[in-house]
PDB file of C-alpha atoms in Angstrom:
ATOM      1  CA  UNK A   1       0.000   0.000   0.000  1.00  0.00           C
ATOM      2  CA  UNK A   2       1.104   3.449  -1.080  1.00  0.00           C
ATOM      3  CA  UNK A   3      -1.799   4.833  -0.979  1.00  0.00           C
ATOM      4  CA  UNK A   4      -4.543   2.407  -0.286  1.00  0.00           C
ATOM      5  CA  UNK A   5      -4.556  -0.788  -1.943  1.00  0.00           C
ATOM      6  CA  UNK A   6      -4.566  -2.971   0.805  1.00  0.00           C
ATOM      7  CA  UNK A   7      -7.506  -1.475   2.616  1.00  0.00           C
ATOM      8  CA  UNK A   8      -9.692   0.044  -0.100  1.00  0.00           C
ATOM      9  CA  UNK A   9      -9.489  -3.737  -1.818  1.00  0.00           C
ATOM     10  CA  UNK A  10      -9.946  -5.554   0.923  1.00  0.00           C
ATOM     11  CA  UNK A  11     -12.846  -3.407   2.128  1.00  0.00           C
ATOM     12  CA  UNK A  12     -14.179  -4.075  -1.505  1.00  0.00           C
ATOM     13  CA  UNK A  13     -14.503  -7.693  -1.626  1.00  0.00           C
ATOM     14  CA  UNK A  14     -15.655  -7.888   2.298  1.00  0.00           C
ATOM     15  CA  UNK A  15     -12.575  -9.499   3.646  1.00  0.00           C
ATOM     16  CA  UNK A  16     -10.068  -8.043   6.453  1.00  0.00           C
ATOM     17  CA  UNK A  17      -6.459  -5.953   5.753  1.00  0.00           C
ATOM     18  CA  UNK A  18      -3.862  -4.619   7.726  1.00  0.00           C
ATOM     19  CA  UNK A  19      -1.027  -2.099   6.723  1.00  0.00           C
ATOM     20  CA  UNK A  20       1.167  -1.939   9.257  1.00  0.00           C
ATOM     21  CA  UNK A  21       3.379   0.894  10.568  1.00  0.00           C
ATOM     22  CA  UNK A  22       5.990   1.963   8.226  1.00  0.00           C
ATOM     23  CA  UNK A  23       8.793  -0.428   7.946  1.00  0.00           C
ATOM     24  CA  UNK A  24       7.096  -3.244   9.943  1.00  0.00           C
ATOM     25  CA  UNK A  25       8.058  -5.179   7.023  1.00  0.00           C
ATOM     26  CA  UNK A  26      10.702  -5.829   4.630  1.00  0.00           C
ATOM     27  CA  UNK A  27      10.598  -4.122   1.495  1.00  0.00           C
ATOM     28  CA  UNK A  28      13.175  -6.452  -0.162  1.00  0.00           C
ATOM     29  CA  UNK A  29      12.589  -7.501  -3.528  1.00  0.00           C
ATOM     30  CA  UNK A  30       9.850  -5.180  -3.478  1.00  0.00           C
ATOM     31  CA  UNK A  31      10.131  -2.898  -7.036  1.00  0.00           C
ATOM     32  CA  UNK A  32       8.790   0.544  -4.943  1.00  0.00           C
ATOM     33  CA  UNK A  33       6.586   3.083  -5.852  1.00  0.00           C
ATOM     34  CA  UNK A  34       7.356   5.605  -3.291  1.00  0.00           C
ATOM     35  CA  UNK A  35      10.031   4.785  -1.144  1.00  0.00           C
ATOM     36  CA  UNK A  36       8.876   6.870   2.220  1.00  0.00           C
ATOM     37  CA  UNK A  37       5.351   5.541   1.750  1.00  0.00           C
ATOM     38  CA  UNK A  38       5.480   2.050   0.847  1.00  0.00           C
ATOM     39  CA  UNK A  39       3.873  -0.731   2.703  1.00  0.00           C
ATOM     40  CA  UNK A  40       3.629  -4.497   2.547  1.00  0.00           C
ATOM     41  CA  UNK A  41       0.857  -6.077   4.632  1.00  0.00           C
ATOM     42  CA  UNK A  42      -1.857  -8.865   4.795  1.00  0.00           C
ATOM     43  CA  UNK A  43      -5.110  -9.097   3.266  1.00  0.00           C
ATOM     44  CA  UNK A  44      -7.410 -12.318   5.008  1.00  0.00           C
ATOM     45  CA  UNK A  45     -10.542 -13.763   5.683  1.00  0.00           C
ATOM     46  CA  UNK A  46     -10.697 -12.491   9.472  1.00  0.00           C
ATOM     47  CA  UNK A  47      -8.644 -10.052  11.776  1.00  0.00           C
ATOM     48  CA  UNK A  48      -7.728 -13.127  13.586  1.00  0.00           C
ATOM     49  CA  UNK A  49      -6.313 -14.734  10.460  1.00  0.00           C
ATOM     50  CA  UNK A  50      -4.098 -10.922   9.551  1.00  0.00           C
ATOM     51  CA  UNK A  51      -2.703 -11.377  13.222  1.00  0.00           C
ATOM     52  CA  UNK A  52      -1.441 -14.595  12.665  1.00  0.00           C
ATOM     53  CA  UNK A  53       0.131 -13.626   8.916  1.00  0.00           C
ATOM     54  CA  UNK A  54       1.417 -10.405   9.921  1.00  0.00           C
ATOM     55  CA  UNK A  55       3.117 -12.432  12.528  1.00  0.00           C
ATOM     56  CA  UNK A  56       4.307 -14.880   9.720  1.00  0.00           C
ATOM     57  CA  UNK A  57       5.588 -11.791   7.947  1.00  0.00           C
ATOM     58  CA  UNK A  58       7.858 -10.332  10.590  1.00  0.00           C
ATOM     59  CA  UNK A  59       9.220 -13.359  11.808  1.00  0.00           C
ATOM     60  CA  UNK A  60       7.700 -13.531  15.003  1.00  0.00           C
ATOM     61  CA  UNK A  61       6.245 -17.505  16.508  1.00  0.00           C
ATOM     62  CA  UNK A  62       2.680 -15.633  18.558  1.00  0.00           C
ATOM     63  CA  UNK A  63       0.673 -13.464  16.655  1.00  0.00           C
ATOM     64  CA  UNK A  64      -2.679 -14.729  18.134  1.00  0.00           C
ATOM     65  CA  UNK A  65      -4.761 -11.757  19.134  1.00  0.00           C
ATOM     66  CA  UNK A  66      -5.883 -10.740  22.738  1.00  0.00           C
ATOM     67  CA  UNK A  67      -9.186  -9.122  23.542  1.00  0.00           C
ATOM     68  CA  UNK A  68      -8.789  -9.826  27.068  1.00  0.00           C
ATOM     69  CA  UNK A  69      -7.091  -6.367  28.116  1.00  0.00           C
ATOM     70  CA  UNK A  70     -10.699  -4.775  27.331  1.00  0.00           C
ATOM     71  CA  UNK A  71     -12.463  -6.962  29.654  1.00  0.00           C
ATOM     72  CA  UNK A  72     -11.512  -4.720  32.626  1.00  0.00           C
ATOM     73  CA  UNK A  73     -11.391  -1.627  30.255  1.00  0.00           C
ATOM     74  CA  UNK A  74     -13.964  -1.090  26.898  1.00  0.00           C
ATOM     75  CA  UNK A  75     -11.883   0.231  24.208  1.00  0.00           C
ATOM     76  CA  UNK A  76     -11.432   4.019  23.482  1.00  0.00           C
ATOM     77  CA  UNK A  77     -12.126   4.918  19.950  1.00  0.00           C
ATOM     78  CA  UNK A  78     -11.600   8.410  18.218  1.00  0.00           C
ATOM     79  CA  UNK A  79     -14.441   9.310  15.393  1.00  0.00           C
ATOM     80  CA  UNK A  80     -12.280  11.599  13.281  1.00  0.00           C
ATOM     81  CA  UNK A  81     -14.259  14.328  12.549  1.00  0.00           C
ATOM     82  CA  UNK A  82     -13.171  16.858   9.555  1.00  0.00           C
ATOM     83  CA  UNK A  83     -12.336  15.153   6.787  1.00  0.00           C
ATOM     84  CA  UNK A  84     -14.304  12.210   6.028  1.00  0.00           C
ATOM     85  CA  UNK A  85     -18.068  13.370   6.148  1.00  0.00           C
ATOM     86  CA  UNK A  86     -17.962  15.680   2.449  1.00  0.00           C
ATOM     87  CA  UNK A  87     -16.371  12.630   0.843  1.00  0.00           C
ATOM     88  CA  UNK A  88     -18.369   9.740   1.740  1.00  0.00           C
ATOM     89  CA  UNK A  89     -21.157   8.237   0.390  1.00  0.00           C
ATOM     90  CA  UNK A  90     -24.701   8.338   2.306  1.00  0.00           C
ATOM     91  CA  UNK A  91     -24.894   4.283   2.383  1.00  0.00           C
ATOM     92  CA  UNK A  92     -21.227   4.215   4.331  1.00  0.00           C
ATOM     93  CA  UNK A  93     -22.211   7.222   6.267  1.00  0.00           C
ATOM     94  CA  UNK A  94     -25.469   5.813   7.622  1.00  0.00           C
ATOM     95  CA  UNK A  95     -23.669   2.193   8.058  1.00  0.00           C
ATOM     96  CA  UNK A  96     -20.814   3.712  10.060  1.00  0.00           C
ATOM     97  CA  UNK A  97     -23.735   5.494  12.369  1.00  0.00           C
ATOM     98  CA  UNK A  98     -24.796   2.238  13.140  1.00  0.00           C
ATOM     99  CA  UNK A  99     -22.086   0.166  13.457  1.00  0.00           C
ATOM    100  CA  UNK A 100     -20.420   3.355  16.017  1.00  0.00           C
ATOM    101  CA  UNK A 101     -24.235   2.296  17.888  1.00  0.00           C
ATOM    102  CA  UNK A 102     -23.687  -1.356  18.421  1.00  0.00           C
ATOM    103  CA  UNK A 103     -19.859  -0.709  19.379  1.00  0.00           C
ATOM    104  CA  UNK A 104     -21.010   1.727  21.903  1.00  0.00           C
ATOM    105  CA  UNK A 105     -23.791  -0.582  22.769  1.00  0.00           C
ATOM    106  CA  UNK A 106     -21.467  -3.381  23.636  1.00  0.00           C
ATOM    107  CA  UNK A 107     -19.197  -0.878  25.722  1.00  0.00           C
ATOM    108  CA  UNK A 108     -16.504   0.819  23.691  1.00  0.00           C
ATOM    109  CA  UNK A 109     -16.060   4.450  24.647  1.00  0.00           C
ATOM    110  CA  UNK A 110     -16.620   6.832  21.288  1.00  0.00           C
ATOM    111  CA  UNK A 111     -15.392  10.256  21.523  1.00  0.00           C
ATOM    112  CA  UNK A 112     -15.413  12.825  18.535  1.00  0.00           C
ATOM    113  CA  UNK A 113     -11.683  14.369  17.227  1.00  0.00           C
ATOM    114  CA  UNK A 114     -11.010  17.006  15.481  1.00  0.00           C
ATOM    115  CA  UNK A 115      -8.858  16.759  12.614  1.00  0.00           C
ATOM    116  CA  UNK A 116      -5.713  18.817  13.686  1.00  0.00           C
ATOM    117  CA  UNK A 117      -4.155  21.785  11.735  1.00  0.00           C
ATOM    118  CA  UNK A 118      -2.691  20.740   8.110  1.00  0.00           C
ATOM    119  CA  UNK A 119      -4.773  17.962   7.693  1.00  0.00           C
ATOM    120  CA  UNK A 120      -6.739  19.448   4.793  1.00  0.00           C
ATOM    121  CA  UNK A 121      -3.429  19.821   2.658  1.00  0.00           C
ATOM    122  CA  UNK A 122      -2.769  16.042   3.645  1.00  0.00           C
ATOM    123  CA  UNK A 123      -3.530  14.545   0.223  1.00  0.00           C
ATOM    124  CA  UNK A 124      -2.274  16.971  -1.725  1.00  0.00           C
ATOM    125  CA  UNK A 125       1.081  16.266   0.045  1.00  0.00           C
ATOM    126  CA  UNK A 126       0.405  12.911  -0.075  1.00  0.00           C
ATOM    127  CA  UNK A 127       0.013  13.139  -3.808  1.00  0.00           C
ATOM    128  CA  UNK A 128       3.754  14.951  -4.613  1.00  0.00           C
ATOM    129  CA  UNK A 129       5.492  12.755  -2.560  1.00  0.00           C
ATOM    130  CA  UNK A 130       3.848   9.284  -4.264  1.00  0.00           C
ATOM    131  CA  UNK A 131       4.975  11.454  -7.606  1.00  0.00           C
ATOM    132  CA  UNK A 132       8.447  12.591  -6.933  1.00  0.00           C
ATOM    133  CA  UNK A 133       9.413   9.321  -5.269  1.00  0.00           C
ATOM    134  CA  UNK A 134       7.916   7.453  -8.315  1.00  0.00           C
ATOM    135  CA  UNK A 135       9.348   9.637 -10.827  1.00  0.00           C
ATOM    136  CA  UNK A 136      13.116   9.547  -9.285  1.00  0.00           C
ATOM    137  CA  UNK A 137      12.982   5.464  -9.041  1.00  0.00           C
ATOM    138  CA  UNK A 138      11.658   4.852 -12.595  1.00  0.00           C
ATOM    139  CA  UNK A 139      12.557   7.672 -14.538  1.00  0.00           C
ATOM    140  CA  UNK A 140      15.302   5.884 -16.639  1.00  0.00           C
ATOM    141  CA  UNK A 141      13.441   2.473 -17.453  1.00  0.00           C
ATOM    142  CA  UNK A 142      10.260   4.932 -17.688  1.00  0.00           C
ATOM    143  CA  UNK A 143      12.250   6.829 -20.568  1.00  0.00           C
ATOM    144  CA  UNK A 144      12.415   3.541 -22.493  1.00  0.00           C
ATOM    145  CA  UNK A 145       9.901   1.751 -22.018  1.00  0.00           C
ATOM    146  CA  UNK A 146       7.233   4.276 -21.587  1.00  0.00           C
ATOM    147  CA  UNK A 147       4.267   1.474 -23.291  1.00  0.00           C
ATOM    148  CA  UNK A 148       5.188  -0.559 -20.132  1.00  0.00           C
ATOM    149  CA  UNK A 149       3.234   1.858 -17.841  1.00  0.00           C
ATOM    150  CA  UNK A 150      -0.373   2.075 -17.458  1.00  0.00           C
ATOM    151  CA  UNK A 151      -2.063   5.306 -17.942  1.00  0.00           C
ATOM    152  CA  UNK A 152      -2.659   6.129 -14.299  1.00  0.00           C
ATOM    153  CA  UNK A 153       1.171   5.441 -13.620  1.00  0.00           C
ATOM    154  CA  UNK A 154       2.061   7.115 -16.681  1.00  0.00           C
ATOM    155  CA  UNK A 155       0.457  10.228 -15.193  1.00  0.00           C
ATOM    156  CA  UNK A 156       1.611   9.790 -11.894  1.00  0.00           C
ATOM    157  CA  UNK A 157       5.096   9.942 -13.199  1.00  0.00           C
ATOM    158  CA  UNK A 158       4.894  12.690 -15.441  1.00  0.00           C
ATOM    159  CA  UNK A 159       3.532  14.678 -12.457  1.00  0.00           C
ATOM    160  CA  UNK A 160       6.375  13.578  -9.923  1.00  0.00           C
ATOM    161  CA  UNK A 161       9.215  14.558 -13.310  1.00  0.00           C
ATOM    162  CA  UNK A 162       7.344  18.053 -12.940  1.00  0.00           C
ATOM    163  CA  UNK A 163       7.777  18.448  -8.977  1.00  0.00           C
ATOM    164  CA  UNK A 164      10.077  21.161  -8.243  1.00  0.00           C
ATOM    165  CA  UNK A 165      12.599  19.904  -5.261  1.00  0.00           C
ATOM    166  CA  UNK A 166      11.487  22.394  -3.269  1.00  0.00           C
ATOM    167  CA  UNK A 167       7.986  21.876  -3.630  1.00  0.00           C
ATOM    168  CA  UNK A 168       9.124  18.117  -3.013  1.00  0.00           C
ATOM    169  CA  UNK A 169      10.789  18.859   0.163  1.00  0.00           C
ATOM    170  CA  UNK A 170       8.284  21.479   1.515  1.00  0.00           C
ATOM    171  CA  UNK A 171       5.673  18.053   0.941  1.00  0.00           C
ATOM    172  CA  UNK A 172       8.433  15.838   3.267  1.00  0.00           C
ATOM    173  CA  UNK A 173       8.132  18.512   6.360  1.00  0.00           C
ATOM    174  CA  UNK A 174       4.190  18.624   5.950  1.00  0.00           C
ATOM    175  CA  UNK A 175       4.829  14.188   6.084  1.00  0.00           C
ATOM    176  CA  UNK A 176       7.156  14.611   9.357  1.00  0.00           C
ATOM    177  CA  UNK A 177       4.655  17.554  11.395  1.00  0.00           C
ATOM    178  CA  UNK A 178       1.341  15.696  10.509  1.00  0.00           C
ATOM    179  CA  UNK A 179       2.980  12.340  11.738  1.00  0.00           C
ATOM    180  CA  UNK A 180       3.817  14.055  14.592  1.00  0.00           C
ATOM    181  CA  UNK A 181       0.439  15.909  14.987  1.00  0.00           C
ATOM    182  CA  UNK A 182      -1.662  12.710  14.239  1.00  0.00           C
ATOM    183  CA  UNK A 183       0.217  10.370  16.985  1.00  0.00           C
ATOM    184  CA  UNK A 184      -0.611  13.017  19.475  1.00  0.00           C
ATOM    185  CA  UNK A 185      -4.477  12.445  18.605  1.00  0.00           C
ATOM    186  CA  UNK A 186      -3.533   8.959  20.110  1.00  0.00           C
ATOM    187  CA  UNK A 187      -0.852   9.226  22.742  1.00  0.00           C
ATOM    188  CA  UNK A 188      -2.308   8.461  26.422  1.00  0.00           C
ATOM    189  CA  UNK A 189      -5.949   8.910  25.441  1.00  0.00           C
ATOM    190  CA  UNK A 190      -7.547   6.368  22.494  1.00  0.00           C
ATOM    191  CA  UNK A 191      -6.884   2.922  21.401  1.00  0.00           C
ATOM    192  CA  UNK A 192      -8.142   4.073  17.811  1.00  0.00           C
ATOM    193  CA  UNK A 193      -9.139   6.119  15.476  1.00  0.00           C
ATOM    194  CA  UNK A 194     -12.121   5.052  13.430  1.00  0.00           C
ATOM    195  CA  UNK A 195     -13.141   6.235  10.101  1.00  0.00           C
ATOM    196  CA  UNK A 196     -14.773   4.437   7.194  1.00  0.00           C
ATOM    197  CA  UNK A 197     -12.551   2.055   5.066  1.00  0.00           C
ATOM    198  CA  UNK A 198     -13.479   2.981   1.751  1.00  0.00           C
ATOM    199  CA  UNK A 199     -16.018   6.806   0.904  1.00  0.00           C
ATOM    200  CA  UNK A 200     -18.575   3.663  -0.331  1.00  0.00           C
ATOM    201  CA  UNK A 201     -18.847   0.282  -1.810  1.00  0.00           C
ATOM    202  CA  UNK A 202     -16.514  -0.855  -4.591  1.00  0.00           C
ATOM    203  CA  UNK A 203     -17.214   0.865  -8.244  1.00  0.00           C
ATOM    204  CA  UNK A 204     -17.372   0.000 -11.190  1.00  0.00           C
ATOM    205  CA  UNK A 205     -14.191  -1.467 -12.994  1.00  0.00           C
ATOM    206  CA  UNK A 206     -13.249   1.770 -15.172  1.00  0.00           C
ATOM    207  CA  UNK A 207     -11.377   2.568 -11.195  1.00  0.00           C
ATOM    208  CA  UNK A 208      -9.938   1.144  -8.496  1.00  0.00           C
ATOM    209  CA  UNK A 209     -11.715   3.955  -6.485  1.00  0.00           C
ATOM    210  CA  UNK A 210     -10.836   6.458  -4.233  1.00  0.00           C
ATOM    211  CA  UNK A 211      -7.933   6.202  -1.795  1.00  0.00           C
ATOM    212  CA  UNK A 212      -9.239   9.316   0.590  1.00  0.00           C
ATOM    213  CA  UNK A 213      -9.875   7.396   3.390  1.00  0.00           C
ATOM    214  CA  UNK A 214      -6.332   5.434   3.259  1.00  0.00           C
ATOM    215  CA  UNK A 215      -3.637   8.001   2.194  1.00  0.00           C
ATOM    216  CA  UNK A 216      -3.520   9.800   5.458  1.00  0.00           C
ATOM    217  CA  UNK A 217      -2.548   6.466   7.239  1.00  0.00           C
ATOM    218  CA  UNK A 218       0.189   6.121   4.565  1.00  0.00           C
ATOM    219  CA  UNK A 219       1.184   9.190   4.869  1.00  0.00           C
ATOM    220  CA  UNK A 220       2.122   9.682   8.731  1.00  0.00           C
ATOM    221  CA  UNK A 221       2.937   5.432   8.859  1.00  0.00           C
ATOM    222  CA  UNK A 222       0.648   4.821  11.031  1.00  0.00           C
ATOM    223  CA  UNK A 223      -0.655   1.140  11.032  1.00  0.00           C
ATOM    224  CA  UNK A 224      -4.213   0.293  10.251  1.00  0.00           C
ATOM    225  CA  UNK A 225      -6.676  -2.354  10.433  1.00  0.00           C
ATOM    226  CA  UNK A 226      -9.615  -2.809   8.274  1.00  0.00           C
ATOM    227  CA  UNK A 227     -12.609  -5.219   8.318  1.00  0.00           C
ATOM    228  CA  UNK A 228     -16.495  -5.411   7.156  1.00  0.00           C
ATOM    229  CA  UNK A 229     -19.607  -3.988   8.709  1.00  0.00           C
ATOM    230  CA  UNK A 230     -22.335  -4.953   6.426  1.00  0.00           C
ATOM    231  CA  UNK A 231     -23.840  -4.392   2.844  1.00  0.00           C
ATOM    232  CA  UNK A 232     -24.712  -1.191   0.708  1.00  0.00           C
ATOM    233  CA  UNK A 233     -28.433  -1.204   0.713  1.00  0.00           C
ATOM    234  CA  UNK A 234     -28.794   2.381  -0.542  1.00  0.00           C
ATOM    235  CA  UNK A 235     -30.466   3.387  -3.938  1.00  0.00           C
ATOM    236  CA  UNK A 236     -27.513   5.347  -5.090  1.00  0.00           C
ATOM    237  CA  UNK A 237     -25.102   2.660  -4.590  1.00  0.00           C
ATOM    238  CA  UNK A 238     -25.327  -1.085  -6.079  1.00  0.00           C
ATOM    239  CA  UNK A 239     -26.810  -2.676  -3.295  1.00  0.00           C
ATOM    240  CA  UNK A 240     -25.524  -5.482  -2.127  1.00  0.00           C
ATOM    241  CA  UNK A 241     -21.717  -4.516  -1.766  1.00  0.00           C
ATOM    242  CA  UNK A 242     -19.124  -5.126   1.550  1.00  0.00           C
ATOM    243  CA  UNK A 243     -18.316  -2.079   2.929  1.00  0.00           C
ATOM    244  CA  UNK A 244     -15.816  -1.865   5.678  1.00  0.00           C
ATOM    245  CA  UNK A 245     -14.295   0.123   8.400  1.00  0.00           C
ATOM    246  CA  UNK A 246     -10.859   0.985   9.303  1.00  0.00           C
ATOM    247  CA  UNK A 247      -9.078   1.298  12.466  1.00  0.00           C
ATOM    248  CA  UNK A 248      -5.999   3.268  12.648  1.00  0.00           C
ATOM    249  CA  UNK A 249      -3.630   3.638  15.520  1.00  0.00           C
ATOM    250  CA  UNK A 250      -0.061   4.408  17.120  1.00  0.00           C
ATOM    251  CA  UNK A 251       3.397   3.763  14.850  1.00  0.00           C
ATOM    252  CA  UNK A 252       4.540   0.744  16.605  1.00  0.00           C
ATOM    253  CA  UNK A 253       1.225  -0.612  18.590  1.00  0.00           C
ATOM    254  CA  UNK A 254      -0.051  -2.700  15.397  1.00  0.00           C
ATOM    255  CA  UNK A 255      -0.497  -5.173  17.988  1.00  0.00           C
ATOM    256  CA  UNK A 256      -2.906  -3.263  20.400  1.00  0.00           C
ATOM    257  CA  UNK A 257      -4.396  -2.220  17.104  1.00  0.00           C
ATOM    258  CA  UNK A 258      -5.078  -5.862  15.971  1.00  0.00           C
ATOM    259  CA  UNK A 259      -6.594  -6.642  19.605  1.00  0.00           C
ATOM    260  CA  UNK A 260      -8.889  -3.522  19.372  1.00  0.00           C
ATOM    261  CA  UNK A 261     -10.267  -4.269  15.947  1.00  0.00           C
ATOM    262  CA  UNK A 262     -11.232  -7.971  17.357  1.00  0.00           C
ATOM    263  CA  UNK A 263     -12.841  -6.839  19.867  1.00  0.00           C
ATOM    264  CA  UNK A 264     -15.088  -4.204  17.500  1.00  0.00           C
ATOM    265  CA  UNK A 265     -15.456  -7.325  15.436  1.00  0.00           C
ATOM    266  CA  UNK A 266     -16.856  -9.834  18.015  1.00  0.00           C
ATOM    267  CA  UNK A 267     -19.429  -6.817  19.299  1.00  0.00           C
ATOM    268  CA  UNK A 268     -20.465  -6.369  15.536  1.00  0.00           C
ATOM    269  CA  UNK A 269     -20.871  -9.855  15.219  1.00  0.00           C
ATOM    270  CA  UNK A 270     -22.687 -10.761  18.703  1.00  0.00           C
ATOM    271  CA  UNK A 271     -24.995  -7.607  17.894  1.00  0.00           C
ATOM    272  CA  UNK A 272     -26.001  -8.723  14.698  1.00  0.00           C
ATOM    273  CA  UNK A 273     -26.098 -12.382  15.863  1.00  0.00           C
ATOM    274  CA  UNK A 274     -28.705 -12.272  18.622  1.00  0.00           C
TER     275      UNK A 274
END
């Protein structure tokens, strides 16, 4: 995942994805896109199952989630509030409302955040740093074999060959201040930060859709954890679809991360179940 494409496809097709912090894992062998925002990461059936292969993945014997710690204490979860609500699409809008309900139901502590200063410019900085990085990796091969590329990463390219350095550099400080300004969000207070997976349910095949909901994650490191909540059932959206939600925490707590997007699961599941 650069950008989104291991949560917005696994929130697609209804199944469970996790990109973890920023250099959780190895990038060897891995031809990049952008080298500061590249992430390799599990997409399962479960968030049990992306415990246990993220564990796989670093090298580590016991990646078994643990729900236990929020027997004593419900989980803490931030709605992010700022940047999410113009994008969206009513049927993940009024599915999120209800989902927040049953988690709140079962026990789990909701408290709206505030987006914090810089965060509209997020994407845009997002954007010129996927470019630039792109651009300074492929640019030779890119210069002979131009057919090779796909439009959209023929674009993306030409863009990132047009960055100015400065602009490029002013784009790394924004990366470094809203990584710092998102983990403080986090520190001491929430387990989470919760915010739809996807703006809606997958579209048609002309895209891959729209990475809004994923590039801020990718963009300060910060690991995530992504699972489903139900099916579009709204007239302006084929009905029928997975839609998902996403769970994004500290850099370097994917593993409190993983245990607090269980236990949202199980509540969803018992709600829904009884």
């Amino acid at each position: 995942q650069t950008g989104g494409s291991i949560t917005r496809p696994a929130a697609f097709c209804g199944v469970a994805g996790c990109k973890p912090t920023f250099g959780t894992v190895s990038l060897d062998g891995v031809v990049p896109v952008a080298k500061s925002l590249d992430h390799p990461g599990p997409i399962a059936r479960s968030v049990r199952d992306l415990a246990l292969v993220l564990a796989a993945l670093k090298g580590e014997s016991d990646g078994g989630v643990d729900v236990s710690r929020f027997e004593r204490r419900p989980p803490r979860l931030g709605r992010l509030r700022g940047f999410s609500e113009h994008l969206v699409e009513p049927a993940m809008r009024e599915t999120l409302n209800s989902t927040l309900d049953e988690l709140m139901a079962a026990g789990a502590l909701v408290f709206d955040v505030e987006v914090p200063s810089g965060f509209d410019s997020l994407l845009s900085s997002h954007k010129l740093v996927m470019a630039a990085e792109a651009a300074a990796w492929h640019r030779d091969r890119f210069a002979e074999h131009r057919d090779d590329y796909l439009p959209c990463v023929t674009s993306l390219i030409e863009a990132g060959l047009a960055a100015s350095a400065t602009d490029y550099l002013a784009a790394k400080e924004h990366q470094i201040v809203m990584t710092s300004r998102m983990q403080k969000l986090l520190a001491g207070e929430l387990d989470a930060l919760i915010t739809p997976a996807a703006i809606g349910p997958a579209p048609d095949s002309s895209t891959t859709g729209d990475p809004s909901m994923n590039a801020p994650w990718s963009f300060t490191g910060m690991p995530t954890v992504s699972f489903p909540i139900g099916l579009s059932r709204d007239g302006a959206s084929p009905n029928g679809l997975p839609m998902a939600i996403q769970l994004a925490g500290l850099r370097d707590s994917d593993r409190l991360l993983l245990d607090t997007a269980a236990w949202c699961d199980d509540a969803i599941q018992l709600a829904r179940n009884r």
